């Protein structure tokens, strides 16, 4: 399988070439040159596979530059009960009490990995792929990132102790939730470096950009990223759409729908890929919070990125985005894979006009690709968390609540609806307390986290100081 850029560069590259890269050289995102089709017989054969086996089958369709025996070993090492808490890895829980008039509703658990959010599903695989590929090449990589919580911890838990990889993660000093701080700063692995910046998340982000824009420094120190536009992350997420489908259906004629709490459009883009491969997905229901850039697009055909002042701080913070970094992949497909047109929309049009409009025609075509959308507010989240608690004695996190709220609006009685759980409630205790008046318990293994010794470096928001720290670690 070869990969090409959404902005028209068709220089063929293999999976391992793009694994360690961010954007394509022309500024686009990488996509496979085609989506492999999976027929009914293959689906029937995959039904009943263990998660790691299913991951191997799907990944092999996209990866031909890793020997199959090695790829199988990497999948088996990643998707284990020890890491994800259950043998099914992403078990489905029926929510009968919440579904009106005979509809079928499920929650797919994606948050039982080490950092209690679905990002572990992809990041854990990425850690193993990076270690493997860097080892083959005899290279090292210094991952530099900024986090306000979820992504940074998922990256650190995936890369801890991995050969050839160091992580330098910037976070705003004292601004993450106590649980998130404890999660990251308690890591004692020598290759993990937490840098707490005196400032806000944007200051951290600006430092990462400034360091990455110093091309000489970037090359000398082999600086890389693990951000959400990485194709390998997206590919890893395709697997749980198949796993959810198998768990909710009995035979290959049945279709299912998925409801996906969305921010940067990574998670639901994986659903789009699964559907393009032939998985019988009826609807992909996109849920936003008050930051409704994407809901607006699927209703009107207009994509209008927001400024900082227009971006709300909400109680589902991992969906607080001003623009959706993965959305370009979907628009490329929506435009019949026209790279020139995609380049003109995401380059100049966004820079000049802050967005673009594709009109009602695009809305209809997106609906034809299964997309529906809706939005949820703080009051909706609280009501949904409360209702799920009262009717099912189940606590869900605020992001998952956004997904469930919109799923219920779009529920079709004949089609099972699978809501993707994107985090556990323990990560967002304050909102749970506000909704139901009690504190969500973290899993037993994590209850002592906040008492553990911490290892981090606090420093001013200064590019030079961050560079000096990276330099001294690399020289040691
Ligand atoms: C990252 C994240 C999301 C948004 O996922 P995207 O792939 O960016 O759309 C939703 N919920 C939680 C808890 C997250 O961490």
Tab-separated table of C-alpha atoms in Angstrom, residues 61-409:
chain	number	residue	atom	x	y	z
A	61	UNK	CA	-4.166	-4.509	4.493
A	62	UNK	CA	-2.385	-1.171	4.932
A	63	UNK	CA	1.146	-2.166	5.907
A	64	UNK	CA	3.378	-4.108	3.544
A	65	UNK	CA	6.763	-2.867	4.718
A	66	UNK	CA	6.766	-4.737	8.038
A	67	UNK	CA	7.088	-8.545	7.794
A	68	UNK	CA	3.748	-10.167	8.783
A	69	UNK	CA	5.268	-12.155	11.650
A	70	UNK	CA	6.650	-8.936	13.166
A	71	UNK	CA	3.373	-7.047	12.701
A	72	UNK	CA	1.468	-9.878	14.339
A	73	UNK	CA	3.873	-9.819	17.280
A	74	UNK	CA	3.451	-6.036	17.671
A	75	UNK	CA	-0.373	-6.364	17.691
A	76	UNK	CA	-0.224	-9.207	20.229
A	77	UNK	CA	2.131	-7.182	22.445
A	78	UNK	CA	-0.154	-4.125	22.313
A	79	UNK	CA	-3.696	-5.390	22.813
A	80	UNK	CA	-3.407	-7.412	26.009
A	81	UNK	CA	-5.680	-7.879	28.974
A	82	UNK	CA	-2.840	-6.614	31.176
A	83	UNK	CA	-2.885	-3.214	29.422
A	84	UNK	CA	-6.599	-2.850	28.616
A	85	UNK	CA	-8.177	-4.550	31.613
A	86	UNK	CA	-10.414	-7.087	29.828
A	87	UNK	CA	-9.824	-9.966	27.391
A	88	UNK	CA	-12.245	-8.358	24.891
A	89	UNK	CA	-10.189	-5.096	25.019
A	90	UNK	CA	-13.223	-2.991	23.932
A	91	UNK	CA	-16.270	-4.726	25.494
A	92	UNK	CA	-19.791	-3.606	24.593
A	93	UNK	CA	-22.268	-2.747	27.332
A	94	UNK	CA	-25.983	-2.690	26.445
A	95	UNK	CA	-27.908	0.377	27.673
A	96	UNK	CA	-31.491	-0.937	27.420
A	97	UNK	CA	-33.012	1.395	29.993
A	98	UNK	CA	-31.932	4.469	28.052
A	99	UNK	CA	-33.188	3.484	24.600
A	100	UNK	CA	-36.736	4.659	23.859
A	101	UNK	CA	-39.308	2.468	22.079
A	102	UNK	CA	-37.339	-0.647	21.355
A	103	UNK	CA	-34.156	0.949	19.997
A	104	UNK	CA	-30.909	-0.850	20.720
A	105	UNK	CA	-28.164	1.143	22.333
A	106	UNK	CA	-24.663	0.108	23.395
A	107	UNK	CA	-21.633	1.728	24.948
A	108	UNK	CA	-18.283	0.534	23.547
A	109	UNK	CA	-15.626	0.755	26.267
A	110	UNK	CA	-12.480	2.316	24.800
A	111	UNK	CA	-11.054	3.839	27.956
A	112	UNK	CA	-9.647	1.004	30.006
A	113	UNK	CA	-6.062	1.618	28.925
A	114	UNK	CA	-3.421	3.144	31.217
A	115	UNK	CA	-4.587	6.781	30.950
A	116	UNK	CA	-8.348	6.120	31.006
A	117	UNK	CA	-9.119	7.696	27.621
A	118	UNK	CA	-9.590	6.180	24.165
A	119	UNK	CA	-6.343	7.736	22.944
A	120	UNK	CA	-4.524	4.775	24.516
A	121	UNK	CA	-6.106	2.491	21.882
A	122	UNK	CA	-3.939	4.045	19.176
A	123	UNK	CA	-1.044	5.457	21.174
A	124	UNK	CA	-0.106	2.101	22.719
A	125	UNK	CA	0.297	0.647	19.230
A	126	UNK	CA	2.244	3.714	18.103
A	127	UNK	CA	4.733	3.222	20.962
A	128	UNK	CA	5.459	-0.325	19.820
A	129	UNK	CA	5.621	0.647	16.132
A	130	UNK	CA	8.036	3.510	16.870
A	131	UNK	CA	10.346	1.322	18.939
A	132	UNK	CA	10.312	-1.326	16.206
A	133	UNK	CA	10.963	1.009	13.280
A	134	UNK	CA	13.586	3.137	15.054
A	135	UNK	CA	15.380	-0.060	16.057
A	136	UNK	CA	15.373	-1.283	12.448
A	137	UNK	CA	16.801	2.022	11.258
A	138	UNK	CA	19.220	2.458	14.133
A	139	UNK	CA	17.734	5.910	14.787
A	140	UNK	CA	16.497	7.815	17.801
A	141	UNK	CA	13.538	10.178	18.013
A	142	UNK	CA	12.873	12.982	20.476
A	143	UNK	CA	9.140	13.532	20.686
A	144	UNK	CA	8.233	17.089	21.563
A	145	UNK	CA	4.646	17.939	22.402
A	146	UNK	CA	2.314	20.226	24.284
A	147	UNK	CA	-0.665	18.939	26.224
A	148	UNK	CA	-3.541	20.202	28.263
A	149	UNK	CA	-4.085	16.679	29.599
A	150	UNK	CA	-5.206	13.631	27.603
A	151	UNK	CA	-2.810	13.464	24.659
A	152	UNK	CA	0.356	14.054	26.657
A	153	UNK	CA	-0.353	11.370	29.197
A	154	UNK	CA	-1.379	8.853	26.510
A	155	UNK	CA	1.884	9.559	24.654
A	156	UNK	CA	3.990	9.205	27.798
A	157	UNK	CA	2.403	5.921	28.869
A	158	UNK	CA	2.869	4.582	25.339
A	159	UNK	CA	6.521	5.626	25.032
A	160	UNK	CA	7.774	5.021	28.581
A	161	UNK	CA	10.751	2.698	28.623
A	162	UNK	CA	10.795	2.344	24.829
A	163	UNK	CA	14.242	2.110	23.234
A	164	UNK	CA	15.202	4.907	20.850
A	165	UNK	CA	12.454	7.274	21.977
A	166	UNK	CA	12.486	10.199	24.396
A	167	UNK	CA	9.445	12.329	25.227
A	168	UNK	CA	9.598	16.029	26.110
A	169	UNK	CA	6.071	17.032	27.088
A	170	UNK	CA	5.168	20.632	27.876
A	171	UNK	CA	2.122	21.320	30.046
A	172	UNK	CA	0.810	24.490	31.694
A	173	UNK	CA	2.052	24.536	35.298
A	174	UNK	CA	-0.782	23.907	37.773
A	175	UNK	CA	-3.533	23.953	35.149
A	176	UNK	CA	-4.202	20.280	34.506
A	177	UNK	CA	-6.627	18.411	36.760
A	178	UNK	CA	-4.980	16.955	39.898
A	179	UNK	CA	-5.519	13.457	38.506
A	180	UNK	CA	-3.899	14.335	35.174
A	181	UNK	CA	-0.901	15.944	36.895
A	182	UNK	CA	-0.442	12.913	39.112
A	183	UNK	CA	-0.729	10.623	36.105
A	184	UNK	CA	2.027	12.347	34.152
A	185	UNK	CA	4.377	13.577	36.837
A	186	UNK	CA	4.533	10.281	38.729
A	187	UNK	CA	6.275	8.605	35.778
A	188	UNK	CA	9.873	7.847	36.749
A	189	UNK	CA	11.069	6.466	33.415
A	190	UNK	CA	14.395	7.938	32.314
A	191	UNK	CA	13.126	8.623	28.773
A	192	UNK	CA	10.125	10.713	29.889
A	193	UNK	CA	10.659	14.441	30.535
A	194	UNK	CA	7.780	16.511	31.888
A	195	UNK	CA	8.269	20.242	31.484
A	196	UNK	CA	5.741	22.352	33.373
A	197	UNK	CA	5.605	25.805	31.801
A	198	UNK	CA	4.628	28.934	33.733
A	199	UNK	CA	1.799	29.883	31.400
A	200	UNK	CA	-1.264	28.521	29.637
A	201	UNK	CA	-1.625	25.742	27.059
A	202	UNK	CA	-1.160	28.185	24.152
A	203	UNK	CA	2.238	29.218	25.559
A	204	UNK	CA	3.284	25.554	25.537
A	205	UNK	CA	1.996	25.149	21.997
A	206	UNK	CA	3.878	28.276	20.861
A	207	UNK	CA	7.149	26.942	22.284
A	208	UNK	CA	6.690	23.631	20.466
A	209	UNK	CA	6.056	25.527	17.219
A	210	UNK	CA	9.080	27.773	17.732
A	211	UNK	CA	11.366	24.797	18.395
A	212	UNK	CA	9.978	22.908	15.386
A	213	UNK	CA	10.426	25.939	13.146
A	214	UNK	CA	14.143	26.003	13.963
A	215	UNK	CA	14.889	23.464	11.221
A	216	UNK	CA	18.552	23.163	12.117
A	217	UNK	CA	17.764	22.373	15.782
A	218	UNK	CA	14.980	20.039	14.693
A	219	UNK	CA	17.296	18.021	12.452
A	220	UNK	CA	20.240	17.940	14.859
A	221	UNK	CA	18.071	16.611	17.657
A	222	UNK	CA	15.722	14.411	15.597
A	223	UNK	CA	12.616	16.175	16.903
A	224	UNK	CA	9.302	14.490	16.061
A	225	UNK	CA	5.672	14.515	17.196
A	226	UNK	CA	2.835	12.102	17.933
A	227	UNK	CA	-0.061	14.392	17.119
A	228	UNK	CA	-3.508	13.366	16.047
A	229	UNK	CA	-2.846	13.691	12.321
A	230	UNK	CA	-0.528	10.670	12.388
A	231	UNK	CA	-2.001	8.069	10.011
A	232	UNK	CA	-0.908	5.127	12.181
A	233	UNK	CA	-3.029	6.479	15.042
A	234	UNK	CA	-6.035	6.763	12.807
A	235	UNK	CA	-5.507	3.273	11.403
A	236	UNK	CA	-5.311	1.741	14.873
A	237	UNK	CA	-8.712	3.294	15.627
A	238	UNK	CA	-10.342	1.618	12.608
A	239	UNK	CA	-10.044	-1.722	14.435
A	240	UNK	CA	-12.522	-0.927	17.229
A	241	UNK	CA	-15.245	-0.045	14.730
A	242	UNK	CA	-14.979	-3.595	13.387
A	243	UNK	CA	-14.812	-5.031	16.912
A	244	UNK	CA	-17.909	-3.048	17.949
A	245	UNK	CA	-19.811	-4.149	14.857
A	246	UNK	CA	-19.047	-7.842	15.507
A	247	UNK	CA	-20.077	-7.561	19.145
A	248	UNK	CA	-23.414	-5.865	18.320
A	249	UNK	CA	-24.525	-8.063	15.412
A	250	UNK	CA	-25.112	-11.741	14.733
A	251	UNK	CA	-24.709	-11.891	10.978
A	252	UNK	CA	-23.164	-9.959	8.132
A	253	UNK	CA	-26.448	-8.602	6.770
A	254	UNK	CA	-26.951	-6.380	9.822
A	255	UNK	CA	-25.886	-2.741	9.914
A	256	UNK	CA	-24.954	-0.639	12.934
A	257	UNK	CA	-24.501	3.067	13.652
A	258	UNK	CA	-21.834	4.738	15.766
A	259	UNK	CA	-22.069	7.950	17.798
A	260	UNK	CA	-18.703	9.651	18.267
A	261	UNK	CA	-17.807	12.537	20.627
A	262	UNK	CA	-15.628	14.597	18.299
A	263	UNK	CA	-12.940	17.254	18.479
A	264	UNK	CA	-10.150	16.981	15.943
A	265	UNK	CA	-12.133	14.519	13.782
A	266	UNK	CA	-9.599	11.708	14.326
A	267	UNK	CA	-11.893	9.190	15.977
A	268	UNK	CA	-14.817	9.564	13.584
A	269	UNK	CA	-12.471	9.705	10.577
A	270	UNK	CA	-11.435	6.158	11.508
A	271	UNK	CA	-15.150	5.258	11.335
A	272	UNK	CA	-15.318	6.802	7.877
A	273	UNK	CA	-12.351	4.645	6.809
A	274	UNK	CA	-14.036	1.513	8.218
A	275	UNK	CA	-17.196	2.355	6.270
A	276	UNK	CA	-15.231	2.979	3.072
A	277	UNK	CA	-13.707	-0.490	3.560
A	278	UNK	CA	-17.180	-1.976	3.442
A	279	UNK	CA	-18.082	-2.339	7.125
A	280	UNK	CA	-21.909	-2.084	7.199
A	281	UNK	CA	-22.128	1.228	9.078
A	282	UNK	CA	-25.474	2.913	8.559
A	283	UNK	CA	-24.740	6.212	10.277
A	284	UNK	CA	-21.716	7.933	11.744
A	285	UNK	CA	-23.227	10.345	14.240
A	286	UNK	CA	-20.847	13.180	15.044
A	287	UNK	CA	-21.336	14.906	18.402
A	288	UNK	CA	-19.737	18.213	19.343
A	289	UNK	CA	-19.957	20.310	22.481
A	290	UNK	CA	-20.466	24.100	22.357
A	291	UNK	CA	-17.456	24.252	20.032
A	292	UNK	CA	-19.598	23.209	17.093
A	293	UNK	CA	-17.391	23.863	14.028
A	294	UNK	CA	-18.088	20.360	12.758
A	295	UNK	CA	-21.804	20.222	13.531
A	296	UNK	CA	-22.115	23.478	11.600
A	297	UNK	CA	-20.373	21.939	8.596
A	298	UNK	CA	-22.580	18.850	8.483
A	299	UNK	CA	-25.710	21.012	8.762
A	300	UNK	CA	-24.742	23.819	6.350
A	301	UNK	CA	-21.722	22.819	4.258
A	302	UNK	CA	-19.778	25.765	5.689
A	303	UNK	CA	-16.545	25.162	7.556
A	304	UNK	CA	-15.641	28.194	9.616
A	305	UNK	CA	-12.651	27.934	11.950
A	306	UNK	CA	-12.947	29.832	15.223
A	307	UNK	CA	-10.552	32.291	16.829
A	308	UNK	CA	-9.241	31.890	20.366
A	309	UNK	CA	-11.852	34.309	21.705
A	310	UNK	CA	-14.627	32.257	20.085
A	311	UNK	CA	-13.367	28.928	21.439
A	312	UNK	CA	-15.269	28.037	24.597
A	313	UNK	CA	-13.737	26.375	27.627
A	314	UNK	CA	-16.245	23.637	28.362
A	315	UNK	CA	-16.755	20.708	30.716
A	316	UNK	CA	-15.791	18.328	27.875
A	317	UNK	CA	-12.396	19.983	27.406
A	318	UNK	CA	-10.859	17.413	25.058
A	319	UNK	CA	-13.394	18.526	22.441
A	320	UNK	CA	-12.617	22.248	22.822
A	321	UNK	CA	-11.195	22.881	19.379
A	322	UNK	CA	-11.206	25.898	17.086
A	323	UNK	CA	-10.447	23.862	13.961
A	324	UNK	CA	-10.442	20.115	13.389
A	325	UNK	CA	-6.960	18.996	12.366
A	326	UNK	CA	-8.062	15.714	10.744
A	327	UNK	CA	-11.030	17.119	8.848
A	328	UNK	CA	-8.978	17.669	5.687
A	329	UNK	CA	-8.858	13.896	5.170
A	330	UNK	CA	-12.623	13.652	4.983
A	331	UNK	CA	-13.009	16.706	2.741
A	332	UNK	CA	-10.472	15.186	0.343
A	333	UNK	CA	-12.668	12.092	0.018
A	334	UNK	CA	-15.830	14.209	-0.138
A	335	UNK	CA	-14.381	16.109	-3.111
A	336	UNK	CA	-13.692	12.875	-4.967
A	337	UNK	CA	-10.022	12.931	-3.891
A	338	UNK	CA	-9.269	16.187	-5.689
A	339	UNK	CA	-5.916	17.215	-4.166
A	340	UNK	CA	-5.692	20.524	-6.001
A	341	UNK	CA	-9.087	21.638	-4.729
A	342	UNK	CA	-8.375	20.379	-1.190
A	343	UNK	CA	-5.098	22.312	-1.205
A	344	UNK	CA	-6.858	25.504	-2.272
A	345	UNK	CA	-9.467	25.142	0.500
A	346	UNK	CA	-7.179	24.279	3.401
A	347	UNK	CA	-4.267	26.469	2.364
A	348	UNK	CA	-5.280	29.914	1.097
A	349	UNK	CA	-9.038	29.867	1.798
A	350	UNK	CA	-8.603	29.195	5.497
A	351	UNK	CA	-5.679	31.601	5.849
A	352	UNK	CA	-7.504	34.396	4.007
A	353	UNK	CA	-11.151	33.909	4.866
A	354	UNK	CA	-11.080	31.657	7.929
A	355	UNK	CA	-12.993	28.889	6.188
A	356	UNK	CA	-14.906	27.831	3.099
A	357	UNK	CA	-18.368	26.880	1.998
A	358	UNK	CA	-19.169	23.770	-0.034
A	359	UNK	CA	-22.915	24.333	0.022
A	360	UNK	CA	-25.965	22.049	0.301
A	361	UNK	CA	-24.554	19.691	-2.286
A	362	UNK	CA	-21.730	18.742	0.086
A	363	UNK	CA	-24.192	18.311	2.955
A	364	UNK	CA	-26.098	15.785	0.838
A	365	UNK	CA	-22.937	13.941	-0.171
A	366	UNK	CA	-21.725	13.790	3.445
A	367	UNK	CA	-25.123	12.333	4.416
A	368	UNK	CA	-24.630	9.815	1.617
A	369	UNK	CA	-21.382	8.796	3.333
A	370	UNK	CA	-23.428	8.110	6.480
A	371	UNK	CA	-22.767	11.311	8.417
A	372	UNK	CA	-25.252	12.866	10.826
A	373	UNK	CA	-24.425	15.417	13.512
A	374	UNK	CA	-25.599	17.223	16.593
A	375	UNK	CA	-24.318	19.302	19.487
A	376	UNK	CA	-24.490	19.145	23.237
A	377	UNK	CA	-24.137	21.769	25.957
A	378	UNK	CA	-23.026	21.802	29.578
A	379	UNK	CA	-26.655	21.411	30.709
A	380	UNK	CA	-27.099	18.467	28.295
A	381	UNK	CA	-23.977	16.777	29.655
A	382	UNK	CA	-25.119	17.113	33.241
A	383	UNK	CA	-28.624	15.843	32.406
A	384	UNK	CA	-27.249	12.881	30.436
A	385	UNK	CA	-24.757	11.905	33.160
A	386	UNK	CA	-27.532	12.154	35.764
A	387	UNK	CA	-30.028	10.164	33.722
A	388	UNK	CA	-27.529	7.388	32.971
A	389	UNK	CA	-26.661	7.218	36.649
A	390	UNK	CA	-30.277	7.142	37.802
A	391	UNK	CA	-31.568	4.690	35.209
A	392	UNK	CA	-28.587	2.346	34.886
A	393	UNK	CA	-26.376	3.023	37.887
A	394	UNK	CA	-23.618	3.751	35.416
A	395	UNK	CA	-21.308	6.785	35.519
A	396	UNK	CA	-20.156	8.150	32.171
A	397	UNK	CA	-17.672	10.935	31.527
A	398	UNK	CA	-18.715	14.326	30.068
A	399	UNK	CA	-17.364	13.609	26.544
A	400	UNK	CA	-19.166	10.292	26.342
A	401	UNK	CA	-22.264	12.109	27.579
A	402	UNK	CA	-22.067	14.470	24.601
A	403	UNK	CA	-22.019	11.402	22.341
A	404	UNK	CA	-24.917	9.720	24.124
A	405	UNK	CA	-27.043	12.875	24.055
A	406	UNK	CA	-26.719	13.203	20.281
A	407	UNK	CA	-27.048	9.416	19.757
A	408	UNK	CA	-30.468	9.459	21.436
A	409	UNK	CA	-31.623	12.216	19.071
